[in-house]
CSV table of C-alpha atoms in Angstrom, one decimal:
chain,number,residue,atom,x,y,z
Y,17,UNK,CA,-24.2,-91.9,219.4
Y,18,UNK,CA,-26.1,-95.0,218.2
Y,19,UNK,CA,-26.9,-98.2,219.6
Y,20,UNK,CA,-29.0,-101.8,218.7
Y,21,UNK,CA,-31.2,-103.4,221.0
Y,22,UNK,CA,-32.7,-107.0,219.9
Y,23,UNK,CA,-35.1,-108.0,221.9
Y,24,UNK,CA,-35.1,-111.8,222.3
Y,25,UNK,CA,-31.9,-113.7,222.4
Y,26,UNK,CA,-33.7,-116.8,221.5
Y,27,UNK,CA,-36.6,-117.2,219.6
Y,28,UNK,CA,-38.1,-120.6,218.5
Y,29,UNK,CA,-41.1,-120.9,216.4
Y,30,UNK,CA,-42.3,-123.9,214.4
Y,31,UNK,CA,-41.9,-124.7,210.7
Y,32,UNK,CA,-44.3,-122.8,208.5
Y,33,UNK,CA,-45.1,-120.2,211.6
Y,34,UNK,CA,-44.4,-116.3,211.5
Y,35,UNK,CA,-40.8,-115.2,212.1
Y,36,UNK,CA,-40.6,-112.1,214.0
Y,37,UNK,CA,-37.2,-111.1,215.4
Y,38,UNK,CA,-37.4,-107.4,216.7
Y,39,UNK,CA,-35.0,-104.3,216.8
Y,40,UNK,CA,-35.1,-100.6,217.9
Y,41,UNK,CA,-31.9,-98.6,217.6
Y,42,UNK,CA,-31.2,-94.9,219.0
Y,43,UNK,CA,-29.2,-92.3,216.9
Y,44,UNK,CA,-29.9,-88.6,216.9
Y,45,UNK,CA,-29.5,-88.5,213.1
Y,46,UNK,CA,-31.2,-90.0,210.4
Y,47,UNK,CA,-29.6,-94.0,210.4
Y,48,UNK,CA,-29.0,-96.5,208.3
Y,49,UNK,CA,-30.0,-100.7,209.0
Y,50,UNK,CA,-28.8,-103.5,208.7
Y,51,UNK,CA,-30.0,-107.0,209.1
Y,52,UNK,CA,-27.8,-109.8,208.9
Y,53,UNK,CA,-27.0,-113.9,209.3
Y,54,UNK,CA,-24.8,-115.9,210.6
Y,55,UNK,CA,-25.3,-119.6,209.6
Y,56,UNK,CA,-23.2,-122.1,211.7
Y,57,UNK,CA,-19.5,-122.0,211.6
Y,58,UNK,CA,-19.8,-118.8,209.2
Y,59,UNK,CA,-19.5,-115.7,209.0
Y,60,UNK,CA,-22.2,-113.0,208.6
Y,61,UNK,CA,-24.3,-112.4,205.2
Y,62,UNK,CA,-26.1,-109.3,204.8
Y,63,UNK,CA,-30.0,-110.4,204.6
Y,64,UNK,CA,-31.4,-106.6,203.6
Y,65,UNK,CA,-30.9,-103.0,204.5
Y,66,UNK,CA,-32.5,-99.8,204.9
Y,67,UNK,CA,-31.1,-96.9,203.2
Y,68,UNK,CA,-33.8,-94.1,203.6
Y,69,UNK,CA,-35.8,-94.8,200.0
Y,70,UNK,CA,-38.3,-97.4,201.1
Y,71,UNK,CA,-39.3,-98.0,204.6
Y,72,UNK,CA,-40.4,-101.8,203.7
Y,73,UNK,CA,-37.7,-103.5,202.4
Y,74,UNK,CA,-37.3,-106.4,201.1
Y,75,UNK,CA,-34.0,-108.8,201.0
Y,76,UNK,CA,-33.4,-112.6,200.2
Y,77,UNK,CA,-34.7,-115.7,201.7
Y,78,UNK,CA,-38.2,-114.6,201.7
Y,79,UNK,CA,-37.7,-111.8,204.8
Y,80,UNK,CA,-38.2,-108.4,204.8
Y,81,UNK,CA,-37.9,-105.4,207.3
Y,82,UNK,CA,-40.1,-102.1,207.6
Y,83,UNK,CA,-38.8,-99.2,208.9
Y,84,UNK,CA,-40.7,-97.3,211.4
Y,85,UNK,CA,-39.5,-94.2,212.6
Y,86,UNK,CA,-41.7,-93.5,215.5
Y,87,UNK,CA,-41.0,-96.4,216.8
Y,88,UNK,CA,-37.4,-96.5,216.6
Y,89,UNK,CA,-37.9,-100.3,215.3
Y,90,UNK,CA,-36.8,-102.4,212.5
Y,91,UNK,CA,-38.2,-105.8,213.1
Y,92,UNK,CA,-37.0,-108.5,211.0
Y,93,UNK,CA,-40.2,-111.0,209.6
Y,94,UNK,CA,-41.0,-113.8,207.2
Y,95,UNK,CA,-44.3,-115.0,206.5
Y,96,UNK,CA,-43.3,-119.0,206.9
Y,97,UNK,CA,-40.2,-119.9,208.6
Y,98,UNK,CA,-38.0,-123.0,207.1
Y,99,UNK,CA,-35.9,-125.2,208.5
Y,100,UNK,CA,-32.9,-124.0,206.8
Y,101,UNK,CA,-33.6,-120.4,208.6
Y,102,UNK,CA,-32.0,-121.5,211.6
Y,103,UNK,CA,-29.5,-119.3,212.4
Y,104,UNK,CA,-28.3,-116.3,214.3
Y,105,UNK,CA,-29.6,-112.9,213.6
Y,106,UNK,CA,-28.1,-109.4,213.8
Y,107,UNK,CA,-29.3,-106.3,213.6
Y,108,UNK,CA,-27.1,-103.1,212.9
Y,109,UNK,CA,-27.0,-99.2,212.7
Y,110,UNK,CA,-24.6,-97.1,211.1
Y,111,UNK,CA,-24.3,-93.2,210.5
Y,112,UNK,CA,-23.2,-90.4,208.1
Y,113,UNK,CA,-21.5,-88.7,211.2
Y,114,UNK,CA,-19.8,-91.6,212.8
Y,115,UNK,CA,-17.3,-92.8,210.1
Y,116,UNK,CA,-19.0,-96.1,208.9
Y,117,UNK,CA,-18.9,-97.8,211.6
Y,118,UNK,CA,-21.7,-100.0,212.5
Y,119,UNK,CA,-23.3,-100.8,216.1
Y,120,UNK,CA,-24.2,-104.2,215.7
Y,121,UNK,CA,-27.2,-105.9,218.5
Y,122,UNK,CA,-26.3,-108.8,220.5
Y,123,UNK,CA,-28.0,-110.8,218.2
Y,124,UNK,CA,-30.8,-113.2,218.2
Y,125,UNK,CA,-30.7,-116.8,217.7
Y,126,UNK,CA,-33.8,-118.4,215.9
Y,127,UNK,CA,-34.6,-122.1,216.6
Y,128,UNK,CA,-37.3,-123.7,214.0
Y,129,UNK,CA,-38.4,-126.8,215.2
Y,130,UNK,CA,-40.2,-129.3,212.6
G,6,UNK,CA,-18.4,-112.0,194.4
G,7,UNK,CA,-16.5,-110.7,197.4
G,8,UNK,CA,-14.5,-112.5,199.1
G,9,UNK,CA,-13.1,-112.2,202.5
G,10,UNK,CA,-10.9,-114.9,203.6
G,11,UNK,CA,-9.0,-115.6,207.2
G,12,UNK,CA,-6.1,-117.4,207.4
G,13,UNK,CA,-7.3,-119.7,209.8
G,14,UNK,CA,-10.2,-121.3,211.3
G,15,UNK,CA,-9.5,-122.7,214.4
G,16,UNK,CA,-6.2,-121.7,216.0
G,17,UNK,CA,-5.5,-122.8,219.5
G,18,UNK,CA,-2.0,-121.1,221.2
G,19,UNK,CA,-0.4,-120.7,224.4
G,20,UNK,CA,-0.3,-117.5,227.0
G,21,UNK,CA,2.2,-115.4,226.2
G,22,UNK,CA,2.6,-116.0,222.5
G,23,UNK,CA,2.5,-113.5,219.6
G,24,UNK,CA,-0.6,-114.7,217.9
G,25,UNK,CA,-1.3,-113.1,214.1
G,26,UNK,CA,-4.6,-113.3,212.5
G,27,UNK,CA,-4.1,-112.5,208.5
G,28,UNK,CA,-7.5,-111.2,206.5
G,29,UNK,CA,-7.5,-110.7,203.1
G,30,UNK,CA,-10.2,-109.0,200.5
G,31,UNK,CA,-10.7,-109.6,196.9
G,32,UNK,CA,-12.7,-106.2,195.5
G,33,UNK,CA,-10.4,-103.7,196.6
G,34,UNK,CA,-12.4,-102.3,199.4
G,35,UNK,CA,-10.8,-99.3,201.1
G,36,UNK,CA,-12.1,-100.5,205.1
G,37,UNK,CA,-11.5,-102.9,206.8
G,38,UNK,CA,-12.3,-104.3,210.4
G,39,UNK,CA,-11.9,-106.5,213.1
G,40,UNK,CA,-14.2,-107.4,215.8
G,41,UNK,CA,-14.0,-110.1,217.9
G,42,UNK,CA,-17.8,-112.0,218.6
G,43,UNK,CA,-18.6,-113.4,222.0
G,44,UNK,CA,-22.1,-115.3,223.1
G,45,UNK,CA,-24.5,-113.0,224.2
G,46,UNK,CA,-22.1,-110.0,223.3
G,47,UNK,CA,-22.7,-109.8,219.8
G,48,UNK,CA,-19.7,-108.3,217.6
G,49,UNK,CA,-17.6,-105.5,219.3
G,50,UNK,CA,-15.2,-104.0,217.1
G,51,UNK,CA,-11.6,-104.0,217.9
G,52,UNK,CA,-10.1,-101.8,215.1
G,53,UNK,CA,-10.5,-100.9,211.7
G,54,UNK,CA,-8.6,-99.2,208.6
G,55,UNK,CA,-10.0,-97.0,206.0
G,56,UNK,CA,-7.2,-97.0,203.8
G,57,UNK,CA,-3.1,-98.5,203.9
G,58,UNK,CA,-1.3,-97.8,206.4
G,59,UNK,CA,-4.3,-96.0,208.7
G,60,UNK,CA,-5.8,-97.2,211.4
G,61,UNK,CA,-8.5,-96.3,213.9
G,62,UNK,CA,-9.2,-98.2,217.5
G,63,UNK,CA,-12.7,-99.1,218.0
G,64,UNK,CA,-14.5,-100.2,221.3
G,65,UNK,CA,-12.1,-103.0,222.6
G,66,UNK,CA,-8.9,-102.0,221.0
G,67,UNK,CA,-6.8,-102.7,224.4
G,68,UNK,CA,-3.8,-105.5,223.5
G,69,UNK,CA,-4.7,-105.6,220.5
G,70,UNK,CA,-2.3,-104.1,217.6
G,71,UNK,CA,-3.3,-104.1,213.4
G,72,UNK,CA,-1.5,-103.7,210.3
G,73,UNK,CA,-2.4,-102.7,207.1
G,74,UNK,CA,0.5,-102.6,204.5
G,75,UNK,CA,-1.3,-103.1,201.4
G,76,UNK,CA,-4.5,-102.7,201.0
G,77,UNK,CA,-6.2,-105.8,200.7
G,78,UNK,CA,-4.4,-107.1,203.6
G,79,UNK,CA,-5.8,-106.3,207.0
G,80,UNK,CA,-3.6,-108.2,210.1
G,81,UNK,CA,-5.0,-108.2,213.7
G,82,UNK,CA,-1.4,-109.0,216.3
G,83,UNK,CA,-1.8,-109.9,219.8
G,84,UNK,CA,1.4,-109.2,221.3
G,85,UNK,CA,1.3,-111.1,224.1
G,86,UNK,CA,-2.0,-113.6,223.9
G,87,UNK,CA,-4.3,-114.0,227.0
G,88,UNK,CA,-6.6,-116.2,228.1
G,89,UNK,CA,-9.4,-113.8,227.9
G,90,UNK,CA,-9.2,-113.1,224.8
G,91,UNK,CA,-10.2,-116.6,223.6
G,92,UNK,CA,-13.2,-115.7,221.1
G,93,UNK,CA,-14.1,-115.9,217.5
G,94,UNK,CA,-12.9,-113.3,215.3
G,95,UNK,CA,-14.0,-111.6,212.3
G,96,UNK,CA,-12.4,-109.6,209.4
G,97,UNK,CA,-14.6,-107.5,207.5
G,98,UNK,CA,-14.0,-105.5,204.7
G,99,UNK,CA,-16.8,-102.0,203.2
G,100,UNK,CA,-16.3,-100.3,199.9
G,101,UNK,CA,-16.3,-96.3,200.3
G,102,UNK,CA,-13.8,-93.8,200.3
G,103,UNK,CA,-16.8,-92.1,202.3
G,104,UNK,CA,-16.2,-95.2,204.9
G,105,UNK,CA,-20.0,-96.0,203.0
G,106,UNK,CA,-22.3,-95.8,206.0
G,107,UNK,CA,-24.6,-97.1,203.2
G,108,UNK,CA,-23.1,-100.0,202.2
G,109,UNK,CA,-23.2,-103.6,204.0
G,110,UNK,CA,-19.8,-104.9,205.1
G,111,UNK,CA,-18.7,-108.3,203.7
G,112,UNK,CA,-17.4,-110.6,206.4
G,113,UNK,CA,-15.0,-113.3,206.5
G,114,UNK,CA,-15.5,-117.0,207.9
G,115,UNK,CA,-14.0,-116.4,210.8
G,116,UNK,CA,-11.4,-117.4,213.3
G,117,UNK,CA,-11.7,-119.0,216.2
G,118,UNK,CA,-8.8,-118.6,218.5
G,119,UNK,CA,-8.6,-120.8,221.7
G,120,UNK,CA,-5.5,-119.8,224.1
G,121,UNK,CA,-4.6,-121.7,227.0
């Protein structure tokens, strides 16, 4: 079994501050994350994942994720948020044993006020 | 580029009606999915294909049919539309004969289906 939890439904930070949107997941095998946006009225965009060959990775817009397996966490940061980063935020797991499908979180919507 | 494209945006119908929601992909992906996204839910997936003609339910499957004739088609059918199931809903499609747990899944705009 697998599951997402984001903690935070709602985070605002300032322009120019630290985004940090946080994630732990629960499998019983080795998994695979996800982090992805939804920009208003759209659908999602895959921002970066984590495929088991680096635990910092690194995807576009400036964010990047690290891995950490004793913690069970894959928190979503970027140094200096922008205005145009407001958006909602999903985290996701999938797994080699569980046919592709992904567990996605509940999602976190990020509010960056000027 | 992929492309995932709905056949609607915003669809508003009435109870009772037989409501089809069309999703088609560009890069011949063999999966596809539906989920339906609700505030404070996240996405919850409804069903989803790995290849024509197959289908598997996922977590909130109940009155909710799909069809996949060809396979960069993906339909979602609600036989007989409810109230409650007033939501936005998203196609997506994966590349993988594997169902690539790997791989990121390319998502459409989105529907969003009001039914009164």
């Amino acid at each position: 079994a697998q599951s997402v939890t984001q903690l935070g439904s709602h985070v605002s930070v300032s322009e120019g501050a630290l985004v940090l949107l946080r994630c732990n997941y629960s499998s019983s095998v080795p998994p695979y994350l996800f982090w992805y946006v939804q920009y208003p009225n759209q659908g999602l965009q895959l921002l970066l994942k984590y495929t088991s060959a680096a635990t910092l990775v690194k995807g576009i817009n400036g964010f990047e994720a690290e891995f950490k397996k004793s913690e069970t966490s894959f928190h979503l940061t970027k140094p200096s948020a922008h205005m145009s980063d407001a958006a909602e935020y999903f985290c996701a797991v999938s797994l080699n044993t569980n046919a592709g499908k992904s567990t996605f979180g509940d999602g976190t919507t990020l509010t960056v006020k000027p | 580029d992929v492309k995932v494209t709905q056949s609607s945006r915003y669809l508003v119908k009435r109870t009772g009606e037989k409501v089809f929601l069309e999703c088609v992909q560009d890069m011949d992906h063999e999966n596809m999915f539906w989920y339906r996204q609700d505030p404070g839910l996240g996405l919850r997936l409804i069903y989803f294909s790995y290849d024509v003609k197959m289908k598997e339910k996922g977590d909130i499957p109940e009155g909710y049919s799909v069809s996949r004739e060809k396979k960069e088609r993906f339909s979602l059918i609600l036989e007989s539309a409810s109230t409650n199931q007033t939501s936005m809903y998203l196609c997506a499609s994966l590349v993988g004969r594997d169902r690539g747990p790997y791989n990121e899944q390319f998502f459409g705009p989105g529907t969003r289906l009001t039914v009164l």
